[in-house]
Coordinates of C-alpha atoms in Angstrom, one line a residue:
X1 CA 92.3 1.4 -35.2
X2 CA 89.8 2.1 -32.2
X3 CA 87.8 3.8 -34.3
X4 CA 87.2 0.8 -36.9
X5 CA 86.8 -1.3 -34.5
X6 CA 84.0 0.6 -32.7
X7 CA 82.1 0.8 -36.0
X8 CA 82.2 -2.8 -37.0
X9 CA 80.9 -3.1 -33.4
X10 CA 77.7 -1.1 -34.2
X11 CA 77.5 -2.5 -37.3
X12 CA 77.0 -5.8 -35.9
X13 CA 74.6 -5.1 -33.3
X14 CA 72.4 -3.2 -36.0
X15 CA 72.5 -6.0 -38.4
X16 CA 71.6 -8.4 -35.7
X17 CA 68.6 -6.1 -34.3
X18 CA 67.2 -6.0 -37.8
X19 CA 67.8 -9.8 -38.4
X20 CA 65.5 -10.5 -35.1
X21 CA 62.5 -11.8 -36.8
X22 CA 59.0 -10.1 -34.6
X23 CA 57.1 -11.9 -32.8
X24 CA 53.8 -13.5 -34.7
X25 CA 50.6 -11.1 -33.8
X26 CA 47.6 -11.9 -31.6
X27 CA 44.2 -10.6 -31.8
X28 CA 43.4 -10.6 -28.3
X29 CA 40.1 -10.2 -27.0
X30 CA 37.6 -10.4 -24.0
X31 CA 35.3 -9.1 -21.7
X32 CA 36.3 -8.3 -17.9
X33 CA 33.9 -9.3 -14.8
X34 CA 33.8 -8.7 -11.3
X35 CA 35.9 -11.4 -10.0
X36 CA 33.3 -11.4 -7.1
X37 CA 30.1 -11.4 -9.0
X38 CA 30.3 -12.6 -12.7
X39 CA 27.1 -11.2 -13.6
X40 CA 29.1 -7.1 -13.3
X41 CA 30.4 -5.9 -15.7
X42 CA 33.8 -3.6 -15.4
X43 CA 33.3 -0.9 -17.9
X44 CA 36.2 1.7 -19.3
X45 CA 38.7 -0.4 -18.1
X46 CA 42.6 0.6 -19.4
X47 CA 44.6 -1.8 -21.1
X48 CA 48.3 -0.8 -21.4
X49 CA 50.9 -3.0 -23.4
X50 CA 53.9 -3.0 -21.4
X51 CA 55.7 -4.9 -24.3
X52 CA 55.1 -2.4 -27.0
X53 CA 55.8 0.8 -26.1
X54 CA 53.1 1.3 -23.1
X55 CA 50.6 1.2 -25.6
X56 CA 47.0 1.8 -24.1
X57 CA 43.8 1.0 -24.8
X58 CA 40.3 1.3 -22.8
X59 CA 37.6 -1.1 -22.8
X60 CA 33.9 -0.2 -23.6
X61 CA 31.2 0.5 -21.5
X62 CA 30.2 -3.0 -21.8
X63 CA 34.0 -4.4 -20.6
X64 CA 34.4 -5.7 -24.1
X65 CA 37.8 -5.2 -25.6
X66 CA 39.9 -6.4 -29.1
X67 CA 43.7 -5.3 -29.4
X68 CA 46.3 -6.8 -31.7
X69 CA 49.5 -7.9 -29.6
X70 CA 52.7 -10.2 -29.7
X71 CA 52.9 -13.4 -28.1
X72 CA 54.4 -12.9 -24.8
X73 CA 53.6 -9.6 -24.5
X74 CA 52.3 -8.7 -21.0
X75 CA 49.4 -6.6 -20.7
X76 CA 48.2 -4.9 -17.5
X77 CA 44.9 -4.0 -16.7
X78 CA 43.4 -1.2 -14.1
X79 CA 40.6 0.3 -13.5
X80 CA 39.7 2.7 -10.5
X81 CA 37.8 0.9 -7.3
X82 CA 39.9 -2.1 -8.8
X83 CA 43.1 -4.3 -8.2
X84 CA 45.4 -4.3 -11.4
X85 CA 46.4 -7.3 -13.0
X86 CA 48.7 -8.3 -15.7
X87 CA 48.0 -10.6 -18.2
X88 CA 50.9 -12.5 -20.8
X89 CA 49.9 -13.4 -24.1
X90 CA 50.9 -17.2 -24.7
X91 CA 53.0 -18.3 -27.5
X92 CA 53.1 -21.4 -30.2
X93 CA 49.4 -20.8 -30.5
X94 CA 47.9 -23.1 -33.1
X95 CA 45.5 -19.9 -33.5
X96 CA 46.4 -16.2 -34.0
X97 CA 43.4 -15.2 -32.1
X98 CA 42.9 -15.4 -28.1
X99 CA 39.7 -15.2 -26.0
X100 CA 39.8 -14.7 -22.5
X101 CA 37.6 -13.7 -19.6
X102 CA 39.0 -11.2 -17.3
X103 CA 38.4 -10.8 -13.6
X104 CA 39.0 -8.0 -11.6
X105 CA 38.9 -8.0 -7.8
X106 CA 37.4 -5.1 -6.1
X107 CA 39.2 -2.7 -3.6
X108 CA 37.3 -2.1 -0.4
X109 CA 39.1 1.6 1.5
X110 CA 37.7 1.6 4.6
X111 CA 38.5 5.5 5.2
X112 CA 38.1 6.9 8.8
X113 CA 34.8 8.1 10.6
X114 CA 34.0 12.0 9.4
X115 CA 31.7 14.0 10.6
X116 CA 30.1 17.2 9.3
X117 CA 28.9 20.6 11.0
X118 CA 26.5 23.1 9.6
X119 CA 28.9 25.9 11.4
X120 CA 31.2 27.5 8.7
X121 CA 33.2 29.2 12.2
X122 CA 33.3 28.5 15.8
X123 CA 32.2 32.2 16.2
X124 CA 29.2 30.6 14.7
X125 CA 29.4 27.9 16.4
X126 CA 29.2 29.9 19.5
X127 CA 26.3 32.4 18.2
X128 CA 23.5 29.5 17.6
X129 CA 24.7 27.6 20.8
X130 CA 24.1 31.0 23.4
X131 CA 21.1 31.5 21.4
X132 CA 19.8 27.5 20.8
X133 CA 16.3 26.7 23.1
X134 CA 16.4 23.9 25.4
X135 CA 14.5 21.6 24.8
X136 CA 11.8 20.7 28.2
X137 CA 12.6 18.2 30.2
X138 CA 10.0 15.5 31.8
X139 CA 9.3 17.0 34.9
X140 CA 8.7 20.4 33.0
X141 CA 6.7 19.3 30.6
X142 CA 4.4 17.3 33.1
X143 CA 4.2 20.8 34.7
X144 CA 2.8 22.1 31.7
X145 CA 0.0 19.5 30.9
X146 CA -0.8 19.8 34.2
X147 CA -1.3 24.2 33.7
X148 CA -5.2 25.0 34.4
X149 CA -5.0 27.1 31.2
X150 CA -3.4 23.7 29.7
X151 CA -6.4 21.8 30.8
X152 CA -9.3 24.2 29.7
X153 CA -8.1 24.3 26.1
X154 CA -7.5 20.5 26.1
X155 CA -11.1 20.4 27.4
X156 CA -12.5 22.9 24.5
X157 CA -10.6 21.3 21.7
X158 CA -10.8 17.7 22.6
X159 CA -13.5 15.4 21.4
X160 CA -16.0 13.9 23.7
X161 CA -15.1 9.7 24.3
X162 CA -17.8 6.9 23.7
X163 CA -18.5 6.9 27.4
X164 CA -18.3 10.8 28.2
X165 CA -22.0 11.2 26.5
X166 CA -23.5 8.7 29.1
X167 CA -22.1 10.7 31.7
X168 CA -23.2 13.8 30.6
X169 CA -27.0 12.0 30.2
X170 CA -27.0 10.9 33.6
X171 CA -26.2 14.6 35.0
X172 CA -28.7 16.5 33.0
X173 CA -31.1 13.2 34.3
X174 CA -30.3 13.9 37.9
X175 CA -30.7 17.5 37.6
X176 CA -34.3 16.8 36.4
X177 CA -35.1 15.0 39.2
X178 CA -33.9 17.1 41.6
X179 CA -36.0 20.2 40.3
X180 CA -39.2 17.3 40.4
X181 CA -38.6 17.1 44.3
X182 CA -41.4 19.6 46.0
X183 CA -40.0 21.3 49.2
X184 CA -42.2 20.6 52.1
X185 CA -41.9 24.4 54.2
X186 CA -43.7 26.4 50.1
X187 CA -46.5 23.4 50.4
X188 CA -49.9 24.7 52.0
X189 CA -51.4 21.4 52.9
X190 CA -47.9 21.0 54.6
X191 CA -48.5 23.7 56.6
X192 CA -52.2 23.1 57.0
X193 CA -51.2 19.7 58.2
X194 CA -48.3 20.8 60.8
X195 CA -50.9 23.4 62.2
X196 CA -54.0 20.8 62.7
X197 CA -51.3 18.5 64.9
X198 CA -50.1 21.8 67.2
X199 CA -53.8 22.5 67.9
X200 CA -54.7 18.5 68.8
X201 CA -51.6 18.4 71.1
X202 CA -52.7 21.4 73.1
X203 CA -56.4 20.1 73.4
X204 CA -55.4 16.9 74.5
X205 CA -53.0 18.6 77.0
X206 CA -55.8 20.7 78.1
X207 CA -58.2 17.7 78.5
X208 CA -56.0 16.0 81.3
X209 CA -55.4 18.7 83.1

């Protein structure tokens, strides 16, 4: 008896499954936008039916997208760098067609601070540090400027200023003129002169004694 009544059971159930009518189809379609920016496109985005068997289907490059669905079925959409979000078909539409814009709102990860070492090892590490150069301080590089040898080349190498060229005028000038001025102890007539006043002093001296 248990076992008629269990099969009249699954009978019933069976018959009413199959006497369900389905749900009227839907040609959804759209193209997905930043929701920040509507001007961005979201490209390869994944579209999964969770109403009909998870079925999926991916967006083209250009975010455009035309599945057939049920009314009521709800649809989820994701997309990596992206915040899902689910979508339900409406139902009693006048139209078995439905057009819809679809926003998706960025994720921002803020991931930690990371920082990068061109040392594979510390033993490495350690290896270019003993061996790394200093680099001068300001006191030791004033000492080096201020190196005679420093000076010398800077003076060899260096071009001459606007005003250095007067400068160097007026010493080859003075030079000239020194070499111009006669000594008085190689002139003659100097002599001659000096001479002629020792021999007047002694004859006046002579005359008043």
């Amino acid at each position: 008896m248990k076992y008629v009544i269990g099969i009249l059971l699954a009978f019933i159930t069976v018959t009413a499954f199959a006497q369900a009518p389905e749900k009227p189809l839907v040609q959804f379609s759209g193209v997905i936008h930043n929701a920040d920016s509507a001007i961005i496109i979201v490209p390869y985005v994944s579209i999964t039916n969770k109403s009909f068997k998870n079925q999926v289907t991916v967006a083209n490059y250009e975010g455009y997208f035309s599945i057939v669905v049920h009314e009521q079925d709800t649809l989820t959409f994701t997309c990596v760098g992206y915040a899902p979000i689910s979508i339900v078909i409406p139902s009693d539409r006048a139209k078995k067609s439905y057009t819809l814009q679809v926003l998706m709102k960025p994720i921002i990860i803020n991931l930690p601070m990371f920082r990068v070492f061109p040392w594979a090892t510390t033993e490495e590490f350690k290896k270019d540090f003993l061996t790394m150069k200093i680099a001068d301080d300001d006191l030791e590089i004033a000492r080096k400027n201020l190196n005679l040898t420093s000076i010398l080349n800077s003076v060899r190498t260096m071009p001459l200023d606007g005003s250095e060229p007067l400068n160097v005028q007026q010493i080859h000038n003075n030079q000239m003129n020194s070499h111009s001025i006669t000594n008085p102890l190689l002139n003659p007539f100097a002599w001659g002169a000096l001479v002629q006043q020792i021999a007047d002093g002694d004859k006046s001296r002579a005359g008043g004694n």
